[in-house]
Short mmCIF file of C-alpha atoms in Angstrom, two decimals:
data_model
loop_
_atom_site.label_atom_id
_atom_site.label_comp_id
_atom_site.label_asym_id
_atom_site.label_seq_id
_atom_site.Cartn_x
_atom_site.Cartn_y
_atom_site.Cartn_z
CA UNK K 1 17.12 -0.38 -33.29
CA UNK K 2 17.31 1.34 -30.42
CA UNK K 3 20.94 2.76 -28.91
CA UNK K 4 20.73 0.82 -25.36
CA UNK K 5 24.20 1.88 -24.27
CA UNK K 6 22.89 5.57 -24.47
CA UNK K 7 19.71 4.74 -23.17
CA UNK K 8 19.97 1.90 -20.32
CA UNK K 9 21.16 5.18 -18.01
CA UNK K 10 17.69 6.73 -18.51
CA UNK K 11 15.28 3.82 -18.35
CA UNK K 12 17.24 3.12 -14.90
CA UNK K 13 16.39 6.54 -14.17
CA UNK K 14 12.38 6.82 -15.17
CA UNK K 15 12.42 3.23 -13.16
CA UNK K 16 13.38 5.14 -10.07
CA UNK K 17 10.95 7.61 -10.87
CA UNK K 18 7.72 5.45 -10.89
CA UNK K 19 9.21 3.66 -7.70
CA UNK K 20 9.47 7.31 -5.86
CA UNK K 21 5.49 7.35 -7.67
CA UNK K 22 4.68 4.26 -6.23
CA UNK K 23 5.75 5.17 -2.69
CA UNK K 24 3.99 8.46 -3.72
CA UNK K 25 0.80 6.65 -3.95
CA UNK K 26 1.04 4.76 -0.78
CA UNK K 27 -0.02 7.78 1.26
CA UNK K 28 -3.18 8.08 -0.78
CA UNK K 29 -6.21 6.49 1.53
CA UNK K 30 -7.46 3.03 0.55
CA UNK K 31 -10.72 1.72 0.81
CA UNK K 32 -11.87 -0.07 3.94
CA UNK K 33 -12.27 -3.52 1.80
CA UNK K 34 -8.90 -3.18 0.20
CA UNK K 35 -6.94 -1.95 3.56
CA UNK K 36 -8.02 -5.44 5.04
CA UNK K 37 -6.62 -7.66 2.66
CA UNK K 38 -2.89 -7.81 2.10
CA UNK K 39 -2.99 -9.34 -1.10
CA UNK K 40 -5.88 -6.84 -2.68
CA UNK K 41 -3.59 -4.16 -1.09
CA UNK K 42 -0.63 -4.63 -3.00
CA UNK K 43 -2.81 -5.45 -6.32
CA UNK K 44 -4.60 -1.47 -5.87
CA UNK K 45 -1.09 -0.04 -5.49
CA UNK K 46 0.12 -1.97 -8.48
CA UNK K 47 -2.90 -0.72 -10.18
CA UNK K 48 -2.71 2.85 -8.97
CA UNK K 49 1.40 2.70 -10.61
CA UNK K 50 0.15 0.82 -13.56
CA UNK K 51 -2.53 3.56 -14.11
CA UNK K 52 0.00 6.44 -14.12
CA UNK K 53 2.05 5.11 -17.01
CA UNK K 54 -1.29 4.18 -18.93
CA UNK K 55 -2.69 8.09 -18.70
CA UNK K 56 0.96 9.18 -19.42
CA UNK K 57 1.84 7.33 -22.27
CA UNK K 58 -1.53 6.89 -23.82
CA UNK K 59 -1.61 10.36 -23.81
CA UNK K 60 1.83 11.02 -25.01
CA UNK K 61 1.67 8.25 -28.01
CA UNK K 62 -2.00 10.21 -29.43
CA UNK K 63 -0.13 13.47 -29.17
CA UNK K 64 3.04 12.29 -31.54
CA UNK K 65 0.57 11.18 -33.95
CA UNK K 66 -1.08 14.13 -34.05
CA UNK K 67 1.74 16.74 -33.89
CA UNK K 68 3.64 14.32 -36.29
CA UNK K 69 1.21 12.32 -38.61
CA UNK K 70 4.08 11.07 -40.22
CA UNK K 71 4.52 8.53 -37.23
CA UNK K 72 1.45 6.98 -38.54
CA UNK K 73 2.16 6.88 -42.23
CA UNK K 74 5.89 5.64 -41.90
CA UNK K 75 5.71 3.82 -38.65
CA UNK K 76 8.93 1.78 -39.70
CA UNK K 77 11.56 4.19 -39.07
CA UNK K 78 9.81 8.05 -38.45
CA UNK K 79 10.79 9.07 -34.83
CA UNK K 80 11.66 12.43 -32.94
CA UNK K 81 13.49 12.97 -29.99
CA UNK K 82 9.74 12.61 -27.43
CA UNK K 83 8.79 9.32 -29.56
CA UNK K 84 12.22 7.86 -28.82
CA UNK K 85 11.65 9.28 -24.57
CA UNK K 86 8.52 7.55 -24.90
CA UNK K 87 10.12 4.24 -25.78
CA UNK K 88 12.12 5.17 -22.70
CA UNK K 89 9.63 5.75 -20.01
CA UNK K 90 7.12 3.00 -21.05
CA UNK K 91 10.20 0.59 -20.72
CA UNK K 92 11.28 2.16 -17.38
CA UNK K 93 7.81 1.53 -16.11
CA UNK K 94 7.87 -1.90 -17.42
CA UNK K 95 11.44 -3.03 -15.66
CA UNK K 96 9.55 -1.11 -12.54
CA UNK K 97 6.63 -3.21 -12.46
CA UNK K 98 8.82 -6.25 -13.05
CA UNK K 99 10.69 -6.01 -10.50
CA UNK K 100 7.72 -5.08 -7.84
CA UNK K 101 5.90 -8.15 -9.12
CA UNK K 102 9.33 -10.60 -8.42
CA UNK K 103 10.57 -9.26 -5.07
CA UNK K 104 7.71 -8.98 -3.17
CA UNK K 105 7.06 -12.57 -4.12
CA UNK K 106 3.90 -12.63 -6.57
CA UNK K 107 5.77 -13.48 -9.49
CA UNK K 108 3.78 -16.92 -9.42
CA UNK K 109 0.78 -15.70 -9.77
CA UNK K 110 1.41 -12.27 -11.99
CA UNK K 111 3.23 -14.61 -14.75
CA UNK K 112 1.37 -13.50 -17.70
CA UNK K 113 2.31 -9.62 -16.91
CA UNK K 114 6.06 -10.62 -16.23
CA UNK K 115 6.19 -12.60 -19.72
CA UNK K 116 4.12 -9.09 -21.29
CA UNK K 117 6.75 -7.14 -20.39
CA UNK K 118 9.33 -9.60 -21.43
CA UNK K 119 8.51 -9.67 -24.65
CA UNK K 120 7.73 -5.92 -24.63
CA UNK K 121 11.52 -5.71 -23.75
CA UNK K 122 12.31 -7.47 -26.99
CA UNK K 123 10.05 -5.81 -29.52
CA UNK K 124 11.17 -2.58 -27.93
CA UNK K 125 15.28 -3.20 -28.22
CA UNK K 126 14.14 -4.36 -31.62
CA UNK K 127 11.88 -1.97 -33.53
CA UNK K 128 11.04 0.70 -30.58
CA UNK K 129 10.13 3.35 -32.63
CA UNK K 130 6.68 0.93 -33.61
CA UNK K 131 6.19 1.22 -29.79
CA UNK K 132 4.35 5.18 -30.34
CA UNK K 133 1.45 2.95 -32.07
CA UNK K 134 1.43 0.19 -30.40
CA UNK K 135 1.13 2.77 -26.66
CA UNK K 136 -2.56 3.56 -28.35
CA UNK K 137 -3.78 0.65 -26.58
CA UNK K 138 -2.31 2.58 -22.81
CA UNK K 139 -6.03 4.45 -23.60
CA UNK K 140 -7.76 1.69 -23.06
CA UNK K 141 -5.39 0.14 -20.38
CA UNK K 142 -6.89 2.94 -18.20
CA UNK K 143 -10.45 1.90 -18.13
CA UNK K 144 -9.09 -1.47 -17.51
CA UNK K 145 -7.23 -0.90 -14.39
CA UNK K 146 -10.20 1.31 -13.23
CA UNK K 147 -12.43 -1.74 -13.25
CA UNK K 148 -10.17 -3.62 -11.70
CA UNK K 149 -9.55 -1.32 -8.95
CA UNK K 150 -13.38 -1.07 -8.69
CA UNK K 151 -13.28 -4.66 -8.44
CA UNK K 152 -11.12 -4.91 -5.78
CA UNK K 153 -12.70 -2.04 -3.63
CA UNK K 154 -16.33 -4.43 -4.03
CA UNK K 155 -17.74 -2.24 -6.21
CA UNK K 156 -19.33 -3.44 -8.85
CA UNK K 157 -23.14 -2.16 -8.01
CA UNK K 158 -21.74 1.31 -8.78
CA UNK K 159 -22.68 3.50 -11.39
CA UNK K 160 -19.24 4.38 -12.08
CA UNK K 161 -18.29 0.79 -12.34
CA UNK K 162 -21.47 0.30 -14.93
CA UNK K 163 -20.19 3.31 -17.05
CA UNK K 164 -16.33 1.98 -16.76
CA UNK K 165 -17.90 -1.23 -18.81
CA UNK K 166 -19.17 0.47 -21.60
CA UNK K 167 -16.26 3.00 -21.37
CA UNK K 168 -13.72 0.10 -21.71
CA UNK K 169 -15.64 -1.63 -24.54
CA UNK K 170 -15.23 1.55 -26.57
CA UNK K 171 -11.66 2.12 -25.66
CA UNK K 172 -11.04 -1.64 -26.51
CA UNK K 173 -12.46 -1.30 -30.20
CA UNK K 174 -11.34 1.88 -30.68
CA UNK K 175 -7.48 1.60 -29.45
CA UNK K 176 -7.09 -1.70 -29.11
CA UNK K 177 -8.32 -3.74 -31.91
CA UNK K 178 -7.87 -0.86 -34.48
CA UNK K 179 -4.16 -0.73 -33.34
CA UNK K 180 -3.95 -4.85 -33.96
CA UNK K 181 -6.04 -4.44 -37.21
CA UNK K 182 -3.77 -1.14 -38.63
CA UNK K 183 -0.12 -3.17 -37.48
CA UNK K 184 -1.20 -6.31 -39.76
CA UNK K 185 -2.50 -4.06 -42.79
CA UNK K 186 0.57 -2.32 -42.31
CA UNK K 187 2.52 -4.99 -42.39
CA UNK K 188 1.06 -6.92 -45.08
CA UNK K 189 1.07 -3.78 -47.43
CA UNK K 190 4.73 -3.70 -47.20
CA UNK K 191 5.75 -7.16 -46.38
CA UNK K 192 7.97 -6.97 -49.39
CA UNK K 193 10.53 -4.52 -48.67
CA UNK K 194 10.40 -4.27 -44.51
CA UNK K 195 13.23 -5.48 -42.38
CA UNK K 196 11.57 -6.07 -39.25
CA UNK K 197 8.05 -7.30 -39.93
CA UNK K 198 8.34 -9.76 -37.25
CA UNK K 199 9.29 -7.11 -35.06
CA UNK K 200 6.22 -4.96 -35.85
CA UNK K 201 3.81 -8.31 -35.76
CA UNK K 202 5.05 -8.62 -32.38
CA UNK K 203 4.80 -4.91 -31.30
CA UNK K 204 0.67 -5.48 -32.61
CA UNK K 205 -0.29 -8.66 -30.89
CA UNK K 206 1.69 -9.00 -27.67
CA UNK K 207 -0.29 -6.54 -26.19
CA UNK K 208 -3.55 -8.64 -25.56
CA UNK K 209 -1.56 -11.39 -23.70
CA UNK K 210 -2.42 -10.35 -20.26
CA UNK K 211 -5.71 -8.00 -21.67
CA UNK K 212 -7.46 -11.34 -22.68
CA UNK K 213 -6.86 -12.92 -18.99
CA UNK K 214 -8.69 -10.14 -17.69
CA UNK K 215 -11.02 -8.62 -20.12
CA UNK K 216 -13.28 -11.04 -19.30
CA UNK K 217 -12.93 -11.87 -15.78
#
């Protein structure tokens, strides 16, 4: 489990940080379409936010499997000090986005991303060191708020948005699913001794909760 009386101080802290990014981002120019509707305005911000933490910590979770392959092979309880600041600044970034979505009053209609990160708030207090696998699905995240925010800025017709499809297919079955798929071998292959498999089942399949609202849409 993770120490949250040590660690409450700093996901407070990387909150604040991807607040100051979000107000950051808010002197970056939006497109004419997006400017003009108030509602597709605060959706591309949220997006541009949401798209930070997905190139950071997609990033961040390939590189502790690679500089540590144990994290792969003993998923349960391997961890070193930038896993465990992972954990940190993917939950800072979710209490962030949490609280954007409830007080500027979309909470209604963003429900399925406020009950994502709910649950990513359990798993995480739980069994957060599973959390450096389960982050392999931030890679595709980032295609996904790309088409999205081409979506919103009407452009569809593009070439870039036509690429971004196949681009997101491949991240989807290639850090997605294989994440889901690896979790439940995983976890059936050592069902018998592990402490937390609910924890890890959790950590594998709460992720496509709000992906499967708008994978398709």
């Amino acid at each position: 489990n993770l120490p949250w009386s040590k660690t409450n101080s700093s996901v407070l802290v990387i909150a604040l940080l991807f607040r100051a990014t979000h107000h950051l981002l808010r002197r970056l120019p939006l497109p004419e379409v997006v400017k003009k509707d108030e509602m597709r305005c605060w959706k591309w911000r949220n997006l541009s936010v949401s798209m930070v933490h997905s190139l950071l910590t997609g990033a961040w979770a390939l590189t502790c499997v690679l500089v540590w392959p144990e994290t792969l092979r003993n998923i349960h309880s391997y961890h070193t000090p930038l896993s465990y600041l992972l954990v940190c600044v993917s939950t800072g970034y979710f209490v962030q986005d949490a609280a954007d979505i409830i007080f500027t009053g979309h909470a209604r209609g963003s429900w399925e991303f406020l009950l994502h990160h709910a649950l990513c708030g359990f798993v995480y207090s739980n069994m957060g060191f599973v959390t450096v696998l389960a982050l392999f699905v931030e890679v595709n995240s980032v295609t996904l708020h790309m088409r999205l925010m081409l979506k919103l800025a009407n452009a569809q017709s593009t070439s870039i948005y036509q690429f971004n499809k196949f681009a997101n297919f491949f991240t989807y079955v290639t850090f997605r699913l294989s994440t889901q798929f690896y979790l439940t071998w995983y976890i059936i292959h050592n069902y018998s001794w592990l402490d937390h498999d609910l924890f890890l089942w959790c950590a594998g399949v709460k992720r496509p909760v709000p992906t499967c609202l708008v994978f398709w849409t």
